[in-house]
Tab-separated table of C-alpha atoms in Angstrom:
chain	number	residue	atom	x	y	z
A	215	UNK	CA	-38.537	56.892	5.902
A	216	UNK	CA	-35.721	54.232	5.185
A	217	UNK	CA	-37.155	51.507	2.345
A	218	UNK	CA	-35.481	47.436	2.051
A	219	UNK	CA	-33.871	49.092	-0.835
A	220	UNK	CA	-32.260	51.701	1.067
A	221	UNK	CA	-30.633	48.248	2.781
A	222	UNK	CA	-29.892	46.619	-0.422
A	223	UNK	CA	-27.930	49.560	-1.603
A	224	UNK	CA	-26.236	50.047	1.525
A	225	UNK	CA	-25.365	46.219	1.381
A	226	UNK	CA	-23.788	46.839	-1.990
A	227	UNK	CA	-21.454	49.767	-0.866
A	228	UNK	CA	-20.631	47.416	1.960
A	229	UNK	CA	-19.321	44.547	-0.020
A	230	UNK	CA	-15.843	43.964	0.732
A	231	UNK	CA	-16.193	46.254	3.466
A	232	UNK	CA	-17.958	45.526	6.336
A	233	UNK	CA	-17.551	41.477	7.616
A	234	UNK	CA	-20.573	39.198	7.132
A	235	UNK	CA	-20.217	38.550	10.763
A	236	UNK	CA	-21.292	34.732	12.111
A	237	UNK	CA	-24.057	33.568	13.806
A	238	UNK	CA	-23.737	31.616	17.191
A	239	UNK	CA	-26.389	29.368	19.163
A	240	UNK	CA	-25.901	28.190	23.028
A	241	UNK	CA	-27.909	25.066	24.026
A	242	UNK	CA	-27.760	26.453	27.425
A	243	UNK	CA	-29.792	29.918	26.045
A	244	UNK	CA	-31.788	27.210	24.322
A	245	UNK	CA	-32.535	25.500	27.478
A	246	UNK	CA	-32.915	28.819	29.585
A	247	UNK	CA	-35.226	30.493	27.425
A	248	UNK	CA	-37.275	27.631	25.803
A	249	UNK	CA	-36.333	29.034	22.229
A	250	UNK	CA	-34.178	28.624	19.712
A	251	UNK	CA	-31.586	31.670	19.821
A	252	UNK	CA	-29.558	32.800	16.921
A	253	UNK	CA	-26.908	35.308	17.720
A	254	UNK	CA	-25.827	37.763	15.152
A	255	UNK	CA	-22.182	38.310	16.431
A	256	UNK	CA	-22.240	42.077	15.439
A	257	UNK	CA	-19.147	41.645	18.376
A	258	UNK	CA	-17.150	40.598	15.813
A	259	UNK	CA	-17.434	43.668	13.641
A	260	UNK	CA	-14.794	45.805	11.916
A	261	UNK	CA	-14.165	48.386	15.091
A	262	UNK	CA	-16.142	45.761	17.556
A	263	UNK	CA	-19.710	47.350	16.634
A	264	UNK	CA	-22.616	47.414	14.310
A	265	UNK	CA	-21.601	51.106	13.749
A	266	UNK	CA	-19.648	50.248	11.095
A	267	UNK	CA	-22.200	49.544	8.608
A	268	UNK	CA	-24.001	52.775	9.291
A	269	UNK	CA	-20.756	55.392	9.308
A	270	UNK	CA	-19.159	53.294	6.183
A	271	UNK	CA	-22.642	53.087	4.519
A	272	UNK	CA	-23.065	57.165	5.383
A	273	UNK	CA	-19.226	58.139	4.159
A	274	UNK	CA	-19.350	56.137	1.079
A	275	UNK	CA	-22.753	57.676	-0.238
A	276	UNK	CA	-21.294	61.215	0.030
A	277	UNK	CA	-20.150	62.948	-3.130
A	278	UNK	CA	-16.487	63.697	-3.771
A	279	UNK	CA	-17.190	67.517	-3.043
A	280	UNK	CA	-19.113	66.638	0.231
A	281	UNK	CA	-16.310	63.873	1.684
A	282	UNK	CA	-13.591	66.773	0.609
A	283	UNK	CA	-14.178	68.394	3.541
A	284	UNK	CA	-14.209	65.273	5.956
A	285	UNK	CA	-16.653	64.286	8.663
A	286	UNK	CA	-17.498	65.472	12.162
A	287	UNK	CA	-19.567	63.105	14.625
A	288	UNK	CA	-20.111	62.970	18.336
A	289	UNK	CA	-19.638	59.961	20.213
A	290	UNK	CA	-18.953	58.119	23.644
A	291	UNK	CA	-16.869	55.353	21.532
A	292	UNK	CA	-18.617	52.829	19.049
A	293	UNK	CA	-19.629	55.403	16.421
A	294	UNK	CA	-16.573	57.608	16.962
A	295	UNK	CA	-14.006	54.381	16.120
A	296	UNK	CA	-16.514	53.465	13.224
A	297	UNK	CA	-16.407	57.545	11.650
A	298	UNK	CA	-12.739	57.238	12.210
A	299	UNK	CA	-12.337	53.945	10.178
A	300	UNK	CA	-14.939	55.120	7.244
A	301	UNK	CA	-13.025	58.022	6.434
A	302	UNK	CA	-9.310	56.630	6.823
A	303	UNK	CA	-10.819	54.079	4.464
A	304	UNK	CA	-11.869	57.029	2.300
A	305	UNK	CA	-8.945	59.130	3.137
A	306	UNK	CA	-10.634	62.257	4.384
A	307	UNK	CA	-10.482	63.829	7.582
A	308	UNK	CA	-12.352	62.804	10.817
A	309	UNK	CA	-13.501	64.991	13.502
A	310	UNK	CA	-15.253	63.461	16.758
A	311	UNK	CA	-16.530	65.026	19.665
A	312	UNK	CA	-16.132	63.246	22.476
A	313	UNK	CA	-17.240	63.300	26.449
A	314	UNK	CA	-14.018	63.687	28.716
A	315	UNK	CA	-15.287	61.095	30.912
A	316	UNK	CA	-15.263	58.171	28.353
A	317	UNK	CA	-13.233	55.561	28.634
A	318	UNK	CA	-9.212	55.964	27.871
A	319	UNK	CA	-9.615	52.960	25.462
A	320	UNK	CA	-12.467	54.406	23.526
A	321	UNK	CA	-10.501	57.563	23.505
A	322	UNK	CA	-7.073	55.754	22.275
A	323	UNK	CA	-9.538	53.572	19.450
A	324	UNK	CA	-10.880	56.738	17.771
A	325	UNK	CA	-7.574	58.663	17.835
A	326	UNK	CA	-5.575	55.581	16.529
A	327	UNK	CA	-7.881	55.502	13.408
A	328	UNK	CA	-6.853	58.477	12.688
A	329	UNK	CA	-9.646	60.895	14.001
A	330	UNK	CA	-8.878	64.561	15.413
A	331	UNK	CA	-10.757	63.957	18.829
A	332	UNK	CA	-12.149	67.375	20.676
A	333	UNK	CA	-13.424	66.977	24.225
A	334	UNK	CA	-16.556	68.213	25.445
A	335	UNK	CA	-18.932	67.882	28.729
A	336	UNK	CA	-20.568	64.658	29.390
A	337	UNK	CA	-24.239	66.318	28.386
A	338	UNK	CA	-25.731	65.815	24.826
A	339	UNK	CA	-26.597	69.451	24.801
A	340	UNK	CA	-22.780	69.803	24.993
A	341	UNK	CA	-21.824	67.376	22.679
A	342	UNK	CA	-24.146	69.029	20.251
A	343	UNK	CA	-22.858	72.277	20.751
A	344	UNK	CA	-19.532	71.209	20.329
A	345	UNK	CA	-20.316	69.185	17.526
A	346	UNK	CA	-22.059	72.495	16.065
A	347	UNK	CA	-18.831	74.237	16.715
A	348	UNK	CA	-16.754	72.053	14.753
A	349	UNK	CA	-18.801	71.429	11.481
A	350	UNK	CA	-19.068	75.507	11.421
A	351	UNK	CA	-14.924	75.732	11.743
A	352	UNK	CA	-14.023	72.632	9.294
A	353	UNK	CA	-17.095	72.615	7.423
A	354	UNK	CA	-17.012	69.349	7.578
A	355	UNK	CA	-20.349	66.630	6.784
A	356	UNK	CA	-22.014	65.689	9.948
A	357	UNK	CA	-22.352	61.820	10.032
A	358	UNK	CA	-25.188	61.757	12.808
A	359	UNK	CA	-24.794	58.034	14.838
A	360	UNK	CA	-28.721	57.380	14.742
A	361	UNK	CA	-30.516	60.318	13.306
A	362	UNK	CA	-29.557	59.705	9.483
A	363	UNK	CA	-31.567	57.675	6.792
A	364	UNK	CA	-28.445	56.165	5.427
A	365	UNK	CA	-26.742	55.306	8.886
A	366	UNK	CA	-30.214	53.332	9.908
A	367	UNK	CA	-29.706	51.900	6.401
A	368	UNK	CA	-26.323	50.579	6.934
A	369	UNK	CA	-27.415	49.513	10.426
A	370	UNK	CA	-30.164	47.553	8.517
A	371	UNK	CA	-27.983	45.520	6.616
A	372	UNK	CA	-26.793	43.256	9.898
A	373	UNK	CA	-30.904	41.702	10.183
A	374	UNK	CA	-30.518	41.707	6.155
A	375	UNK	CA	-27.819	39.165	6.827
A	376	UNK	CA	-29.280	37.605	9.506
A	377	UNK	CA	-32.805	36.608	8.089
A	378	UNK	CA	-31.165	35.587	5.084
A	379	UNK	CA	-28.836	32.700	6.801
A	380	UNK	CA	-31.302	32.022	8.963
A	381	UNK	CA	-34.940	32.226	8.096
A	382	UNK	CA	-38.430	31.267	9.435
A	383	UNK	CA	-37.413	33.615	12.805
A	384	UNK	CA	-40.544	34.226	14.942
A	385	UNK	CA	-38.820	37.222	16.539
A	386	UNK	CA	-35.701	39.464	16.365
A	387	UNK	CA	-34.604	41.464	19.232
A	388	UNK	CA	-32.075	44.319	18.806
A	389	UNK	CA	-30.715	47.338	22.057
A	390	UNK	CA	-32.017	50.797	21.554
A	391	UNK	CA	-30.568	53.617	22.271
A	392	UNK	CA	-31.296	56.150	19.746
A	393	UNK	CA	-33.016	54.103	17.859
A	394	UNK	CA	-30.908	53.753	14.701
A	395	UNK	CA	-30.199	49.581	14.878
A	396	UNK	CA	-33.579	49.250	16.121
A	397	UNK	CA	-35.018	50.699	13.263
A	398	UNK	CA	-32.844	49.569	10.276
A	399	UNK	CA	-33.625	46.337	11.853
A	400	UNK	CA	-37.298	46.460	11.399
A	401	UNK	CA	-36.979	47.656	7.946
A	402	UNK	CA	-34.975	44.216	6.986
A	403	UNK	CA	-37.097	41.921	9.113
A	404	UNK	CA	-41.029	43.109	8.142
A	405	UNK	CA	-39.473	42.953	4.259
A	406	UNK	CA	-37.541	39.661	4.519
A	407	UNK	CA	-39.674	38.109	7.395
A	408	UNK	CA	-42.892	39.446	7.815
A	409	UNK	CA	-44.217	37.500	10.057
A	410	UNK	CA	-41.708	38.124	12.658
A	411	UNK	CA	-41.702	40.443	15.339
A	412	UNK	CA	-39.312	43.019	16.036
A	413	UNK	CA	-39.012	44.144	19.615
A	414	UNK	CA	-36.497	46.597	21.559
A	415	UNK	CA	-35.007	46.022	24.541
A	416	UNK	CA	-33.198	48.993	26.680
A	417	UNK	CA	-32.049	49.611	30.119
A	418	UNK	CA	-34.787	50.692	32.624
A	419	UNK	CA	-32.376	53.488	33.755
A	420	UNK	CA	-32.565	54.553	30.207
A	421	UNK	CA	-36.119	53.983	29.220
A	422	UNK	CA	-36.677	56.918	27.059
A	423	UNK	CA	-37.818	54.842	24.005
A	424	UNK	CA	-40.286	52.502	25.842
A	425	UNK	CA	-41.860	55.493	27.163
A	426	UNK	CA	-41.968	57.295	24.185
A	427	UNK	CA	-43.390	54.308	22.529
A	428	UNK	CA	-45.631	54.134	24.855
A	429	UNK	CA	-46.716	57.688	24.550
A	430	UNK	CA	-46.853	58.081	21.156
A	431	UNK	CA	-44.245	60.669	21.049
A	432	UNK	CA	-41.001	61.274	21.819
A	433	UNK	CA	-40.187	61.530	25.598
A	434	UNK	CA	-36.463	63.364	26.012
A	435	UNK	CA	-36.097	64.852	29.548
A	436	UNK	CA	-34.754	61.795	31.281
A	437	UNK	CA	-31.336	61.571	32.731
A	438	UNK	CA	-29.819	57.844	31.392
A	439	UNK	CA	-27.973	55.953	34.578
A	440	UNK	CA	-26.762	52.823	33.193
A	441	UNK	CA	-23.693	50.246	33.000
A	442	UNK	CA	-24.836	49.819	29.348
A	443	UNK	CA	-22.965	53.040	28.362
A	444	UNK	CA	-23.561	52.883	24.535
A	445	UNK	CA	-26.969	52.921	25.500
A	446	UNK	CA	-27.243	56.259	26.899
A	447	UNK	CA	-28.757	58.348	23.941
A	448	UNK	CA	-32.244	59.787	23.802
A	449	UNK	CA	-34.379	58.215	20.681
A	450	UNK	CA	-33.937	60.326	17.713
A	451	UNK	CA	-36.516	61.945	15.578
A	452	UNK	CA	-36.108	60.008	12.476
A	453	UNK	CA	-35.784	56.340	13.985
A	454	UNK	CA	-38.446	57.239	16.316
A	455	UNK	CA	-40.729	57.509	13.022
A	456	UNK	CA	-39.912	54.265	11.707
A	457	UNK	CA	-40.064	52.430	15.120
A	458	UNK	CA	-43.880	53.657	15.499
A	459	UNK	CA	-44.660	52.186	12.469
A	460	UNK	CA	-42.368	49.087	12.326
A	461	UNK	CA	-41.263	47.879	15.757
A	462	UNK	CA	-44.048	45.592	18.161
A	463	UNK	CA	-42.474	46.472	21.743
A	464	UNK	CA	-39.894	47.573	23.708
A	465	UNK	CA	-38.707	45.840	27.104
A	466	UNK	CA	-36.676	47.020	29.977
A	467	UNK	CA	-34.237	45.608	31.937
A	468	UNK	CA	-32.296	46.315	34.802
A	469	UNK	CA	-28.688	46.722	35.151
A	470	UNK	CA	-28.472	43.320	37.013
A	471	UNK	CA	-29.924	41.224	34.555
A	472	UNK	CA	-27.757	43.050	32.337
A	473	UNK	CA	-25.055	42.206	34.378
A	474	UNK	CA	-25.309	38.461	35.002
A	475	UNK	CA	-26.510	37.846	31.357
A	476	UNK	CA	-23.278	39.340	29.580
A	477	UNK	CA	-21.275	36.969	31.891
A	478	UNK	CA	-23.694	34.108	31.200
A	479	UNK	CA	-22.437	34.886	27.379
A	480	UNK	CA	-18.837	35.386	28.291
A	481	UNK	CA	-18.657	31.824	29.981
A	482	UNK	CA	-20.963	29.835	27.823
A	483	UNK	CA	-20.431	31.171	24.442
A	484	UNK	CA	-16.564	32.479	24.785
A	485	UNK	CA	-17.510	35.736	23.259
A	486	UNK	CA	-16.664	38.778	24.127
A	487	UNK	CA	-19.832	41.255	24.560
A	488	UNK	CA	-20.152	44.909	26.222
A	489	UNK	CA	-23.012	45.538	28.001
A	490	UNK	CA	-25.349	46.885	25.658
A	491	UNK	CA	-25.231	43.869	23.646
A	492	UNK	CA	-26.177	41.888	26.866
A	493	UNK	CA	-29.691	43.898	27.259
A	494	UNK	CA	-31.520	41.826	24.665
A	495	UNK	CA	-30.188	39.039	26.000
A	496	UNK	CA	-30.828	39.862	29.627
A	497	UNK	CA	-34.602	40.291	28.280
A	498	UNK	CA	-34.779	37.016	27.157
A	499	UNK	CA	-33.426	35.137	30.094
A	500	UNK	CA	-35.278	37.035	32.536
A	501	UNK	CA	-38.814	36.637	30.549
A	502	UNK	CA	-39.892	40.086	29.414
A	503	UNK	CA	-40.377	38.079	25.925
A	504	UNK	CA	-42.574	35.186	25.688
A	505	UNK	CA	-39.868	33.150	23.638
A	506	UNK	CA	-41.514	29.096	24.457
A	507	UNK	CA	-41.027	27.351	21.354
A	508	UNK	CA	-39.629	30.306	18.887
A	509	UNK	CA	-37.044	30.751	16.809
A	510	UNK	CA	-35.334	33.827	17.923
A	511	UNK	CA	-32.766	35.985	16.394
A	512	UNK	CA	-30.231	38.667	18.436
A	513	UNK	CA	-28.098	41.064	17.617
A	514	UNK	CA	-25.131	41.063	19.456
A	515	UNK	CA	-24.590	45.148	19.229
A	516	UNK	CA	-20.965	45.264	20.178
A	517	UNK	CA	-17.770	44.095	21.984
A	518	UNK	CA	-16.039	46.720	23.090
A	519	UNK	CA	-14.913	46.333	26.848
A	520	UNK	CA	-12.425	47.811	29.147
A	521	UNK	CA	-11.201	44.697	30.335
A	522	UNK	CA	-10.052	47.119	33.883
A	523	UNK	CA	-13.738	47.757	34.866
A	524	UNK	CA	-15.627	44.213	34.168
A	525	UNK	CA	-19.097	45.284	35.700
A	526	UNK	CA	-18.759	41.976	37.960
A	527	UNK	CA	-15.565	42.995	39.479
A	528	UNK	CA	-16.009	44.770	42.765
């Protein structure tokens, strides 16, 4: 289980680092929602994502011995180009596994940071396999992108920064996927804000961590159909453990909503979001999340887009 000092250390390797991205309000949000909306622009990250507080935070707390033999991860794109940057900025070797149906520009990210990239079937029991396959032949230290203390730890650090610039929130709202963001978030937010709530929002063709949260217990035998592609992984174990005790909900929305409210942030705020960020969002504007009269904060997961297959384009 992660602690707010876990955070504080991974803050501290992160100095220098990782931006202190900006936050960003919209009147129009405002007006929409009935709540004041602060928007972590996570967007605006080193590598377009979040993910680079959790890989960098990960890398950096390895020993010399352990980082000798580099890094292996699996990824559709986010936490690939993140592991990629880490260990260039280390300078040890990267391997990523990667699904040959991702995106070229994904692809081209990771490999341009510097990463050995090894194709696999779009399956997570294939990416794990392969994944196996390569830490056994490189013997290289699996950075996990959501099922590792000190990735949620360095994920936790973007809420650190948020309730700190911004505080008396009511509520902060994160994606989930696997559960990594989710969680670090919590652990900042009940420590820094207690009061708040913290509360999940995925895609309901992904839904595997409201029903689990539901349940009790994880729920993995669901096949994700999405636009939000970063949003595809099944909860993990250890964030799993830390959202049952930390988190208050978790919301769905559909692809739609998703849809409409990434290009309500495109054209209102001028920033650049991928569809995963937009699910929060999409929450909020469609009322999953009584927001009348709160102060709300969002983190804006990521901005990494292939600008040939906007999800409005037909």
């Amino acid at each position: 289980m992660i602690t707010f000092a876990d955070i504080e250390d991974a803050a501290a390797r992160l100095h220098g680092k990782a931006h202190v991205t900006p936050v960003h309000t919209c009147t129009h949000i405002d007006d929409l929602t009935g709540a004041r909306v602060f928007f972590k622009c996570e967007n605006l990250q080193r590598i377009g994502a979040f993910k680079f507080r959790g890989a960098t935070n990960a890398i950096l707390s390895l020993s010399d011995n352990e980082a000798a033999r580099g890094v292996a991860t699996h990824s559709s794109g986010n936490h690939g180009q993140a592991v990629a940057l880490a260990a260039k900025l280390r300078g040890i070797p990267a391997y990523v596994v990667m699904p040959n149906n991702v995106a070229a520009i994904k692809r081209a990210a990771v490999a341009g940071y510097g990463a050995q990239v090894i194709d696999c079937e779009p399956t997570a029991a294939d990416r794990d396999r392969a994944l196996e396959q390569v830490a056994t032949e490189t013997g290289a230290y699996v950075v996990h992108p959501y099922d590792d203390w000190r990735v949620m730890a360095g994920q936790g650090t973007a809420a650190k920064e948020l309730c700190e610039a911004i505080p008396n929130l009511d509520l902060v709202m994160t994606p989930v996927s696997g559960g990594g963001l989710l969680a670090g978030t919590a652990t900042s937010v009940k420590h820094l804000a207690p009061t708040a709530r913290v509360i999940g929002a995925e895609p309901a063709g992904a839904d595997d961590a409201w029903q689990s949260f539901r349940a009790g217990r994880r729920i993995i035998d669901i096949k994700p159909h999405t636009i939000a592609d970063g949003l595809r992984a099944i909860i993990g174990e250890k964030p799993f453990s830390v959202i049952r005790e930390r988190v208050d909900d978790i919301v769905r929305v559909d692809d739609a909503a998703t849809i409409r409210a990434m290009r309500l942030v495109w054209e209102r705020m001028k920033l650049v979001i991928e569809p995963s960020a937009a699910v929060p969002v999409a929450a909020l504007l469609e009322g999953a999340v009584d927001t009348i009269g709160l102060r709300v904060g969002v983190i804006l997961s990521g901005g990494n887009v292939d600008l040939d297959r906007l999800p409005w384009q037909s």
